[in-house]
CSV table of C-alpha atoms in Angstrom, one decimal:
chain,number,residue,atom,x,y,z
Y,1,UNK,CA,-33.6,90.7,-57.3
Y,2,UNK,CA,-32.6,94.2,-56.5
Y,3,UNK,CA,-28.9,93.5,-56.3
Y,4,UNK,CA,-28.8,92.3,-59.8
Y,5,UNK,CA,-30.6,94.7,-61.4
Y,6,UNK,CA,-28.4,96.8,-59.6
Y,7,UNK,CA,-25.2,94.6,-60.9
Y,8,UNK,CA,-26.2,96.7,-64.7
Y,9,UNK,CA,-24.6,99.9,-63.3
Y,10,UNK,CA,-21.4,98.6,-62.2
Y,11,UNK,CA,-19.6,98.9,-65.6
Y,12,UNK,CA,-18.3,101.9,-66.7
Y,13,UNK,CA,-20.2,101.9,-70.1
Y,14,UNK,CA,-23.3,101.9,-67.7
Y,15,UNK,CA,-21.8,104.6,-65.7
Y,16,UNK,CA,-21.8,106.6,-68.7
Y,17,UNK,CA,-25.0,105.9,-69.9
Y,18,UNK,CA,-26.4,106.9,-66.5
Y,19,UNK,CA,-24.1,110.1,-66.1
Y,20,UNK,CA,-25.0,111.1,-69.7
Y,21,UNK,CA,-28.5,110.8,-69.2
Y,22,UNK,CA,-28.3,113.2,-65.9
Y,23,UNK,CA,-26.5,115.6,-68.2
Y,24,UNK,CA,-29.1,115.5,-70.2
Y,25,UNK,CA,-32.4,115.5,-68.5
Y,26,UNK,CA,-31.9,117.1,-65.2
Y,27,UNK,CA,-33.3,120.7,-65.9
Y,28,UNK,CA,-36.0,119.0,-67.1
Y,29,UNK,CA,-36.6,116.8,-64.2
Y,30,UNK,CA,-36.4,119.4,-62.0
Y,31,UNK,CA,-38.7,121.7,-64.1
Y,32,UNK,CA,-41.6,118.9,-63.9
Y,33,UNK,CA,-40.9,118.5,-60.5
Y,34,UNK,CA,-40.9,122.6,-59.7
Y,35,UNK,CA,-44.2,122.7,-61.7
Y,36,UNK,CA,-46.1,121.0,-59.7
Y,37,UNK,CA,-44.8,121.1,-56.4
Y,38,UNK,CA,-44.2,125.0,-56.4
Y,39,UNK,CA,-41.3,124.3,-53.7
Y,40,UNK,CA,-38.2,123.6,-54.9
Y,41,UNK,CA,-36.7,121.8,-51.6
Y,42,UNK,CA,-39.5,119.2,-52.1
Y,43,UNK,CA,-38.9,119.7,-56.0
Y,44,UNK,CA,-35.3,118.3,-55.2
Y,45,UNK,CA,-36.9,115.6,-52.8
Y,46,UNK,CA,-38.3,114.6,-56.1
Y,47,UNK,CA,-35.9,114.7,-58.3
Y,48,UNK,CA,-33.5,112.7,-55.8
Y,49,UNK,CA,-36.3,110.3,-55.9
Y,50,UNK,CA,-36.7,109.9,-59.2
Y,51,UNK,CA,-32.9,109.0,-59.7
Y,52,UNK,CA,-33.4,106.7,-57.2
Y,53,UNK,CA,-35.8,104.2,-59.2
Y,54,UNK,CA,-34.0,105.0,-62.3
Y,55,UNK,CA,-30.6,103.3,-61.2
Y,56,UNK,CA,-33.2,100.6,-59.7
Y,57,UNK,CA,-34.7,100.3,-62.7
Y,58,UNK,CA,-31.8,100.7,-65.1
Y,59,UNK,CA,-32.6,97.7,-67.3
Y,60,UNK,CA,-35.7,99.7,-67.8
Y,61,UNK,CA,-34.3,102.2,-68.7
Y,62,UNK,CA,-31.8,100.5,-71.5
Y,63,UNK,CA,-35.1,98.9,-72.7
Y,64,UNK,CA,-36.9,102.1,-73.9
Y,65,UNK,CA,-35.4,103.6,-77.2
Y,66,UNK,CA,-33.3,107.0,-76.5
Y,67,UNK,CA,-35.7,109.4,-78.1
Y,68,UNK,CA,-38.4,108.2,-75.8
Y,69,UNK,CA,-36.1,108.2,-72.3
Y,70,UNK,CA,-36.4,112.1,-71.0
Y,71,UNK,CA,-40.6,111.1,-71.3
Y,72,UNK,CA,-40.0,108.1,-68.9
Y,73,UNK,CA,-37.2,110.5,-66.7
Y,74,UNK,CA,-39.9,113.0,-66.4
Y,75,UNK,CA,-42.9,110.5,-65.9
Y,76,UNK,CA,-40.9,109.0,-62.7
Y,77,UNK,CA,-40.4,112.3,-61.6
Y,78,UNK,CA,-43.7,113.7,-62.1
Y,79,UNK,CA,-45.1,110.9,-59.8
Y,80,UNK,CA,-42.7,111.5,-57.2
Y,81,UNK,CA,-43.3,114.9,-57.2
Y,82,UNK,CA,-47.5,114.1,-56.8
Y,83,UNK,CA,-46.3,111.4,-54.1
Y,84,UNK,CA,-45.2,114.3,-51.8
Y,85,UNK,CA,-47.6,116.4,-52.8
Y,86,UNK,CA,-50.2,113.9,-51.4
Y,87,UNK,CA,-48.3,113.4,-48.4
Y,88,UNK,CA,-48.0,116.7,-47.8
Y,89,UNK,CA,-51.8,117.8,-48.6
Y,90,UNK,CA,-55.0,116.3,-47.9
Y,91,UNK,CA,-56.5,115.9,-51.1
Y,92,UNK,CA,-59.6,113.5,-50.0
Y,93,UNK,CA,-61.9,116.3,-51.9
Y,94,UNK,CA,-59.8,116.4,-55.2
Y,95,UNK,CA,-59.7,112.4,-54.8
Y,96,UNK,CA,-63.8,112.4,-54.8
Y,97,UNK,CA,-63.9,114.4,-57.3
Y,98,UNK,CA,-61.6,112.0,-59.5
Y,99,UNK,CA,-63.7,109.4,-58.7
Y,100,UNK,CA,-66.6,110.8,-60.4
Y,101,UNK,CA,-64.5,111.4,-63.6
Y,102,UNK,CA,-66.0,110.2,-66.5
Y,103,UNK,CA,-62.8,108.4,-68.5
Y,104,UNK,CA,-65.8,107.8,-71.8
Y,105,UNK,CA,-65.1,109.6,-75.3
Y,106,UNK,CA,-67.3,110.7,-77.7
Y,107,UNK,CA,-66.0,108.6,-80.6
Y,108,UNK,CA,-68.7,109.1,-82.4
Y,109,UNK,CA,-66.2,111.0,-85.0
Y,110,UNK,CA,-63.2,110.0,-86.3
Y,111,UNK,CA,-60.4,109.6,-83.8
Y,112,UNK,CA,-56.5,109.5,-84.5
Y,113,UNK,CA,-53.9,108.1,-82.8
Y,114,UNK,CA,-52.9,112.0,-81.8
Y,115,UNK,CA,-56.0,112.3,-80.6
Y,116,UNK,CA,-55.7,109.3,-78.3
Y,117,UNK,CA,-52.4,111.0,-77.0
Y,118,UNK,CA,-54.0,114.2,-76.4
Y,119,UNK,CA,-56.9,112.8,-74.4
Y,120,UNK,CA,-54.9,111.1,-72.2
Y,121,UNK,CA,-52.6,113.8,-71.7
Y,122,UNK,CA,-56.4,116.0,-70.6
Y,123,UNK,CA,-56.9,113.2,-68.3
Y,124,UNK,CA,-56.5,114.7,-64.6
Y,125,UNK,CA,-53.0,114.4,-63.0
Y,126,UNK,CA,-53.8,111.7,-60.6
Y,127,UNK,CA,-55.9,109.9,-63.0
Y,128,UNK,CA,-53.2,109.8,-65.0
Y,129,UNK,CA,-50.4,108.5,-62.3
Y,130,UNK,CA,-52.1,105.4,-61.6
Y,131,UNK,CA,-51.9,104.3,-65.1
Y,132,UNK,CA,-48.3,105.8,-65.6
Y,133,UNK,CA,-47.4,103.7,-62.6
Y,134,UNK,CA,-49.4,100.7,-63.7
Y,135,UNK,CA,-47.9,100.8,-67.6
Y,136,UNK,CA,-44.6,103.2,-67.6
Y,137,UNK,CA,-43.2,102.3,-64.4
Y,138,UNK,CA,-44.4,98.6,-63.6
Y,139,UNK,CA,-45.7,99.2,-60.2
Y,140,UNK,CA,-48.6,96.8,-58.2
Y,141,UNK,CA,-51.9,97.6,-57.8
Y,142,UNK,CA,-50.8,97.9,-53.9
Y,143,UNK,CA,-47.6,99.6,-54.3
Y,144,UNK,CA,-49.7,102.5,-56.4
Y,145,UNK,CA,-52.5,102.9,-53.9
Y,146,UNK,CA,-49.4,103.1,-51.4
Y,147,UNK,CA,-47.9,105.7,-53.2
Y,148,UNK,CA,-50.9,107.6,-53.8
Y,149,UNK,CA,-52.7,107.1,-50.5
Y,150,UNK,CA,-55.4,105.7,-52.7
Y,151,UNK,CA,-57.1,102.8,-52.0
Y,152,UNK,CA,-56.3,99.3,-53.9
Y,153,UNK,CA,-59.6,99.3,-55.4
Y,154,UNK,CA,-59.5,102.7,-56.7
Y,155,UNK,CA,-56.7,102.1,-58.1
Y,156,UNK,CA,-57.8,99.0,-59.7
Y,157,UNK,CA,-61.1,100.5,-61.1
Y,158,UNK,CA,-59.1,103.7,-62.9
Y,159,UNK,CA,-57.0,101.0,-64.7
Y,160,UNK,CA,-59.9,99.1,-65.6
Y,161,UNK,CA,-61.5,102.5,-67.5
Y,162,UNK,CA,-58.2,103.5,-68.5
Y,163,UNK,CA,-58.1,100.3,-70.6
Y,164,UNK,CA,-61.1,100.2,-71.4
Y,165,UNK,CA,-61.2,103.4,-72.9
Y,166,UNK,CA,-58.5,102.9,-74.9
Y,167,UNK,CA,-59.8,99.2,-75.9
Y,168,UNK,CA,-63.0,100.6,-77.3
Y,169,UNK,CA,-61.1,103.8,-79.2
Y,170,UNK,CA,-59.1,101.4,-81.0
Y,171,UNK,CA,-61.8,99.0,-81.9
Y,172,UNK,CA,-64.1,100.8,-83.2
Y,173,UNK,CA,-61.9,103.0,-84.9
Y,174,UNK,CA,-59.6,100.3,-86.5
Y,175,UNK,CA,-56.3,101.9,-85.4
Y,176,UNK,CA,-53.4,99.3,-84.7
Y,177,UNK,CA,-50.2,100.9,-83.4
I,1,UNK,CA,-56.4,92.6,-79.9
I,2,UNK,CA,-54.9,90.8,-76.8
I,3,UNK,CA,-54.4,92.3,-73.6
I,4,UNK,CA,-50.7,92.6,-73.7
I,5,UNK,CA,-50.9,94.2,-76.7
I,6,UNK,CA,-53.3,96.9,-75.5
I,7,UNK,CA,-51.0,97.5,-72.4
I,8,UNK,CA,-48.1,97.9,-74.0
I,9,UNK,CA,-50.1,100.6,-76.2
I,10,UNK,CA,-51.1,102.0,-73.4
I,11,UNK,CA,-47.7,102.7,-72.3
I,12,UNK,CA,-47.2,104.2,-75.8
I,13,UNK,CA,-49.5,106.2,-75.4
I,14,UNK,CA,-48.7,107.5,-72.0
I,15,UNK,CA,-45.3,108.0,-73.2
I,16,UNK,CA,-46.1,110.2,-76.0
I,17,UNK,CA,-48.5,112.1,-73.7
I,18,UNK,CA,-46.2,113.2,-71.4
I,19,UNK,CA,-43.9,114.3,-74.6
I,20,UNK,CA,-46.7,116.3,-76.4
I,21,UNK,CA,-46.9,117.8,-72.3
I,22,UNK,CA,-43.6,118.5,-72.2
I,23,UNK,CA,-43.2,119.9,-75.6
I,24,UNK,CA,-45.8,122.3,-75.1
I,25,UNK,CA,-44.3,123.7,-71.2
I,26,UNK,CA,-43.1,126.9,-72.1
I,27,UNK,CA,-43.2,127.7,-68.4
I,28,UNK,CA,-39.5,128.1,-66.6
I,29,UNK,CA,-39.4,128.3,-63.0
I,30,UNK,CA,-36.4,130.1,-62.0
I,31,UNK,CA,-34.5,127.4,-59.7
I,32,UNK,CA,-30.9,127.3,-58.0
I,33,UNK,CA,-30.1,123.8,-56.7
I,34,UNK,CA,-29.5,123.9,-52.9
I,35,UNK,CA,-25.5,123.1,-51.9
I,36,UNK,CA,-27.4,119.7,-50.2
I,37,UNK,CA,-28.7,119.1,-53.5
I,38,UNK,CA,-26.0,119.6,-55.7
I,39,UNK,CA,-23.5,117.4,-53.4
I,40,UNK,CA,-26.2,114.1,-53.5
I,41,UNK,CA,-26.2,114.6,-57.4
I,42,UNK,CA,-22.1,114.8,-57.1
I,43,UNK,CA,-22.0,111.3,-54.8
I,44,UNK,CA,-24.8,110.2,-57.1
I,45,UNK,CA,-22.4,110.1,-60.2
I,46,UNK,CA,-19.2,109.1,-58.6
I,47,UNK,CA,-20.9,106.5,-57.7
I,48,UNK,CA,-24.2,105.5,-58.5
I,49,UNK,CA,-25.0,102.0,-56.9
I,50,UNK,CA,-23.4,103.1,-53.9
I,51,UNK,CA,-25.3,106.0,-53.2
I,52,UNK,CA,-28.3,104.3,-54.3
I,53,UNK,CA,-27.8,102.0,-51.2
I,54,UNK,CA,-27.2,104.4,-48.7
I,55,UNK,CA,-30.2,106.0,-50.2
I,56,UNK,CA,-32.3,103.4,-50.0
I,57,UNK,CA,-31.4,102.0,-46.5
I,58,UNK,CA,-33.4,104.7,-43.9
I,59,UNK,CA,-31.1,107.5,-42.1
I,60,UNK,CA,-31.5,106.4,-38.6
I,61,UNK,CA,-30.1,102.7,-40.0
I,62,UNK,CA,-26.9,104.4,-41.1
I,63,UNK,CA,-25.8,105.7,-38.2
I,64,UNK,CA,-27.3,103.6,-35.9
I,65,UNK,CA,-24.8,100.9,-37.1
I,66,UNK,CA,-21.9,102.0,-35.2
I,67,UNK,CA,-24.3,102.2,-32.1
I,68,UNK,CA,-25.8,98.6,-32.7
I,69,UNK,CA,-21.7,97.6,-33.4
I,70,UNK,CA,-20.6,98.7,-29.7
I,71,UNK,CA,-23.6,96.7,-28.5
I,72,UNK,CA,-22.5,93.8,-29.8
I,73,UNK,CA,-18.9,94.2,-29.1
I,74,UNK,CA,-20.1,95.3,-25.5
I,75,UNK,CA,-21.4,92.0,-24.6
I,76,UNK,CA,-18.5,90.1,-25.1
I,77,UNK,CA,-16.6,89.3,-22.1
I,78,UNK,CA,-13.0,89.3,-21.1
I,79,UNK,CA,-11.8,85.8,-22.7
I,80,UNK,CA,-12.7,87.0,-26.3
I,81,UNK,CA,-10.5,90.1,-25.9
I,82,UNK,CA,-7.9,88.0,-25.0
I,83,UNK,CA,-8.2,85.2,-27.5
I,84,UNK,CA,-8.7,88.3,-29.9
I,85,UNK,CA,-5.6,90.0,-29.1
I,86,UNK,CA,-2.7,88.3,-26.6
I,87,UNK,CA,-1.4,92.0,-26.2
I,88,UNK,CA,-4.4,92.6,-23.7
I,89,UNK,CA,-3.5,89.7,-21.8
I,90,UNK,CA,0.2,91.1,-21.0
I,91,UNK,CA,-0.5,94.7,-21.0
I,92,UNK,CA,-1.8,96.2,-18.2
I,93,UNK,CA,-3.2,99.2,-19.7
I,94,UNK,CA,-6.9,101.3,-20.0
I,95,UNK,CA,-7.5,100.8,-23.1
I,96,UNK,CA,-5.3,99.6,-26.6
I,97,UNK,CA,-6.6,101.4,-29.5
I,98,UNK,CA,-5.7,99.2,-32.8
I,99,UNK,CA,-5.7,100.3,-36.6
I,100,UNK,CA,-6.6,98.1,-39.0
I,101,UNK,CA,-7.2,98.9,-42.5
I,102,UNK,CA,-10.8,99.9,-42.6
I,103,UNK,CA,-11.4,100.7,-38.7
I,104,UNK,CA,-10.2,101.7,-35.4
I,105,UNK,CA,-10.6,99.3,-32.4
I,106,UNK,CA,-10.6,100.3,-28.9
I,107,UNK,CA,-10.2,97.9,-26.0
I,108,UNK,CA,-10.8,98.2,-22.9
I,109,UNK,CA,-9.4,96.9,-19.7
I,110,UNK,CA,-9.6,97.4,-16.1
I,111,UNK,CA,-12.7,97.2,-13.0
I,112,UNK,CA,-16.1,96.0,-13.8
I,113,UNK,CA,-18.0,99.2,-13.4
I,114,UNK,CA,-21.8,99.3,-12.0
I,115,UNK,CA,-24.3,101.6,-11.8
I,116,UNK,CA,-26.0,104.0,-14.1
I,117,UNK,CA,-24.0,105.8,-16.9
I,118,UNK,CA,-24.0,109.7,-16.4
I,119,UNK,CA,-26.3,111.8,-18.4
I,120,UNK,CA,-24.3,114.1,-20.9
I,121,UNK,CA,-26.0,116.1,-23.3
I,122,UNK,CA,-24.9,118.3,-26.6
I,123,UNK,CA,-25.4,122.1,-25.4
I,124,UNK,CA,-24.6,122.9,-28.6
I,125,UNK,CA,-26.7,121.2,-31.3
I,126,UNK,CA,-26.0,122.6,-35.0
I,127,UNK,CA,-28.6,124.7,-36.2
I,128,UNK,CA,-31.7,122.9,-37.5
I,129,UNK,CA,-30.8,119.7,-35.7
I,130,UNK,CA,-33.8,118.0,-33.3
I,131,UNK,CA,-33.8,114.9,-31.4
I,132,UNK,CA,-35.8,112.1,-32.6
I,133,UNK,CA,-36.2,110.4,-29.0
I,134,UNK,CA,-37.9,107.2,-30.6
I,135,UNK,CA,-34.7,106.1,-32.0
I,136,UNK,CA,-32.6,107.1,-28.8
I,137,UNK,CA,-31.2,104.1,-26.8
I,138,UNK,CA,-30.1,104.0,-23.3
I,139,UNK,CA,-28.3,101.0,-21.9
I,140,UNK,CA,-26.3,100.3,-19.0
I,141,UNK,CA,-23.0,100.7,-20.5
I,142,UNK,CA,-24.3,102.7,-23.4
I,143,UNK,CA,-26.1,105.5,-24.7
I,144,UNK,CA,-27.5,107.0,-28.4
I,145,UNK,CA,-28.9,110.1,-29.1
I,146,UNK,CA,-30.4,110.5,-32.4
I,147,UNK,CA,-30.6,113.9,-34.3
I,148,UNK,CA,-32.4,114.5,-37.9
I,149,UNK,CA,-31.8,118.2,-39.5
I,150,UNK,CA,-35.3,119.8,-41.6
I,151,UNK,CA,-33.1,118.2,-44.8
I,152,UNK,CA,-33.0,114.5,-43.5
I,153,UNK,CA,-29.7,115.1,-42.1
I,154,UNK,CA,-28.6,112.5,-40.2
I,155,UNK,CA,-26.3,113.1,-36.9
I,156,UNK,CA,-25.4,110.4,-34.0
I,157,UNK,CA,-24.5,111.2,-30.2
I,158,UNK,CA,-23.0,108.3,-28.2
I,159,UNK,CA,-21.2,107.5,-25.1
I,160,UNK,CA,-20.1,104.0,-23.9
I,161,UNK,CA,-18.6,102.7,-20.4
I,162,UNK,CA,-14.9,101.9,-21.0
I,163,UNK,CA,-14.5,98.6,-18.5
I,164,UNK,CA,-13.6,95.5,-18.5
I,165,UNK,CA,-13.5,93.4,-21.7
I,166,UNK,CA,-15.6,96.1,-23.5
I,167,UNK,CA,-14.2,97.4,-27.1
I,168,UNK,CA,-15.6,99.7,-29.7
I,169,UNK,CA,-14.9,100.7,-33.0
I,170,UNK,CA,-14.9,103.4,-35.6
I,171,UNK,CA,-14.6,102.9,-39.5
I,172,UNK,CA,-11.5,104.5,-41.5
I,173,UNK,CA,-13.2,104.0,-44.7
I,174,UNK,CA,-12.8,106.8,-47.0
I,175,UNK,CA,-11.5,109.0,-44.3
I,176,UNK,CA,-8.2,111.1,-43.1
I,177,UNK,CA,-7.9,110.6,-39.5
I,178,UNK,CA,-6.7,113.4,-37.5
I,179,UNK,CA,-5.4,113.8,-33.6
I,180,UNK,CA,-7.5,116.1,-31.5
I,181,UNK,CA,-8.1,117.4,-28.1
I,182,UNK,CA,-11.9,117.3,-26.5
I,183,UNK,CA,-11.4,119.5,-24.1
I,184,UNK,CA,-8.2,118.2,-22.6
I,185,UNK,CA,-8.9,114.8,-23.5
I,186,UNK,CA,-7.5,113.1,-26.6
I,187,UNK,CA,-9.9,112.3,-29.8
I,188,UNK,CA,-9.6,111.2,-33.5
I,189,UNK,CA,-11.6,112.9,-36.3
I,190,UNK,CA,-12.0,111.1,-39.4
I,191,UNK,CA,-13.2,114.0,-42.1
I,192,UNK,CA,-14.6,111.9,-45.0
I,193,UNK,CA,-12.4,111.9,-48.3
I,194,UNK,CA,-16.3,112.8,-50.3
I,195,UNK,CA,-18.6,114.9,-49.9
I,196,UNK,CA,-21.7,114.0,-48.8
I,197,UNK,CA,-20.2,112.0,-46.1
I,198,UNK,CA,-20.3,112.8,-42.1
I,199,UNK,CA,-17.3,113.3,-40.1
I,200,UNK,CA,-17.1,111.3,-37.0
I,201,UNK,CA,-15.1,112.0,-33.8
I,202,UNK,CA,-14.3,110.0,-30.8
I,203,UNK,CA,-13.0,111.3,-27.9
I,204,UNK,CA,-12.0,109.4,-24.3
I,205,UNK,CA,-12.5,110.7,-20.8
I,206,UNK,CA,-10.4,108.5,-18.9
I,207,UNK,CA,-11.2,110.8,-15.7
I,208,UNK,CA,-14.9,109.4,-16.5
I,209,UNK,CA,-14.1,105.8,-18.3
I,210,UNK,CA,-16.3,107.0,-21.3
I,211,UNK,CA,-15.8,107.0,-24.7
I,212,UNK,CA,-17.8,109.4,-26.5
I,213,UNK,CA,-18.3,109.8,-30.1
I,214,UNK,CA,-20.3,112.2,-32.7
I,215,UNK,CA,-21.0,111.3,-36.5
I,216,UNK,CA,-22.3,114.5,-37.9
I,217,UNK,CA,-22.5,116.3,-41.4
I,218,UNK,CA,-20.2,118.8,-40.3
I,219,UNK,CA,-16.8,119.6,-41.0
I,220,UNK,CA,-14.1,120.2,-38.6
I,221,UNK,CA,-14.7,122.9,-36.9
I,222,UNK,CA,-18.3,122.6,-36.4
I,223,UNK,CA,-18.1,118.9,-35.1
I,224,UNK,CA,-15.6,120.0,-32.7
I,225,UNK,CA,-17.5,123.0,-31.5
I,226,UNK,CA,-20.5,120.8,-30.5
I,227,UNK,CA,-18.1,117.8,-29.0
I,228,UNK,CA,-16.9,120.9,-26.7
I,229,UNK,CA,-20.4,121.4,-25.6
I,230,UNK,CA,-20.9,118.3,-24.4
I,231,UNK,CA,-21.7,118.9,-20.5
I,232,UNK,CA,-22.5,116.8,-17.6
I,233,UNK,CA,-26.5,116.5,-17.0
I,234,UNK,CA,-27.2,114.4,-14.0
I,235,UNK,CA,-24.3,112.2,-12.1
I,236,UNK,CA,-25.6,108.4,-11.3
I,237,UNK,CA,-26.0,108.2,-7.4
């Protein structure tokens, strides 16, 4: 499998896609990165990393529309950099404390589609990374409680809410994308 | 709605999340890329796939090759040297070094040699460089030292028995090879033609019928200071 997804990057149209796309989103890459790791040797780390699944995952990459590529750049290197992080930190208490997280809106008022955006951008950083590696970056359920030294069903129970939330927002409000 | 149609709204959403984020980060961190840094990003757009495999595949694995390649060359015995090459049969020499487009090959020919092999050490190890003794190997006629620097730096110490029907090889690949001296003894360096690259240098004691050689992220120089360094630990009995 790997090898021919690989096989995308081997023409020099690719190439230039790929290099053009570095040009262009690197500082910002390694901004998200710097952010939140505060270190910028494991802010690199990151950033490395996230190159890394993006020539992996170049088809991907083709597949989302240009205006709309630096947010998936930064989303894979945002999760890289809370990879480390996690390795690097034992964050059982912040993980508890997730865990209690209550992922229901009031929706009781009326509720755009910004609004949707901006309440899942409030949604806690880790929260967040398990359904940005669930629906951005097309990870398992194992290979994200890997990453995240989370376990399986953790990880399975915040996408359950995540989509449930977002089920009951749009049906009650009527809102089709 | 069905639930492909919710997650692939809820990778909309996500998306445009992480854009209204963005948009709003007026914070800067000053940064200056590390020289490490900046020369993966260099390999990383000469050539993308390839340094996405050497990426991918673990450190140790890289240079470990050329260790696992001598012990697989080391068990073959005389007859496949000289079915491999009739010049061993009629020469009557130490060891034939060959070129061949991609790699070097030494032969070896001469007594069966038993006992242990000699302890050597680096006295000299490049600054930030530790051994990581779960990936060291010692063998009869062989011996690996493994070194990792604080940046994942990768840097390999070996020394094989030159005897009878033994060979080894080094790859040419992207590389200028040069003639040295090892402290009188006669070595190659190939400095890699890319950054981002080690150097590698082989050197033969024929005093001590061992081949030694370092693959290091160092230029020339540096890998030749630390080859000069090598000493003598313990002699076999």
């Amino acid at each position: 499998m790997l090898p021919m997804l690989l096989a995308m990057l081997e023409s020099d149209a690719d190439r230039a896609i790929f290099a053009d796309a570095y040009e262009q989103y690197h500082v910002r890459m390694e901004q998200a990165a710097l952010r939140i790791l505060k270190d910028p040797h494991d802010a690199e780390d990151a950033v490395e990393n996230a190159f890394l699944k993006i020539i992996h995952s170049f088809d991907k990459f083709l597949e989302i529309s240009c205006k709309k590529r630096l947010f998936w750049c930064v989303c894979i290197v945002k999760n890289e950099a809370i990879m480390i992080l996690r390795k690097k930190k034992n964050t059982i208490l912040l993980e508890s404390l997730e865990d209690t997280y209550d992922a229901g809106v009031d929706i009781s008022e009326g509720i755009s589609y910004e609004d949707i955006v901006r309440l899942f951008a409030q949604l806690p950083e880790t929260y967040r990374a398990v359904l940005e590696m669930k629906f951005l970056l097309d990870y398992t359920g194992k290979e994200i409680a890997t990453r995240l030294h989370i376990s399986e069903n953790t990880v399975n129970v915040r996408i359950s809410r995540g989509r449930a939330m977002l089920r009951e927002i749009m049906e009650k409000e009527d809102i089709h994308p | 709605m069905t639930n492909r149609e919710l997650d692939s709204l809820m990778g909309k959403v996500l998306l445009d999340a992480i854009a209204l984020e963005e948009d709003s980060s007026a914070e800067n961190v000053p940064y200056t890329a590390s020289a490490h840094h900046r020369r993966q990003m260099r390999s990383m757009l000469r050539n993308p796939l390839r340094w996405a495999r050497e990426r991918s595949k673990p450190i140790w694995k890289n240079v470990a090759q050329k260790a696992a390649a001598i012990l697989l060359v080391l068990s073959l015995g005389l007859g496949s040297v000289m079915l491999a090459s009739p010049t061993a049969r009629a020469a009557i020499v130490r060891w034939i070094t060959e070129w061949y487009e991609t790699h070097i090959v030494f032969r070896y020919a001469g007594e069966d040699i038993q006992g242990n092999l000699p302890q050597y050490v680096i006295e000299e190890l490049p600054e930030g460089f530790v051994e990581d003794w779960e990936k060291a190997f010692v063998g009869s006629d062989i011996v690996a030292h493994y070194y990792e620097s604080e940046k994942g730096e990768a840097m390999l110490f070996e020394y094989v028995r030159m005897q009878q029907g033994a060979l080894s090889s080094v790859s040419t690949e992207d590389a200028n090879a040069v003639s040295v001296s090892v402290n009188g003894c006669d070595g190659l360096l190939l400095i890699p033609e890319k950054e981002g690259y080690n150097s590698t240098l082989t050197w033969i004691d024929p005093a001590n019928n061992l081949q030694f050689t370092i693959d290091a992220p160092l230029n020339e120089q540096d890998i030749l200071h630390i080859a000069q360094s090598v000493c003598l630990v313990e002699t076999t009995k």
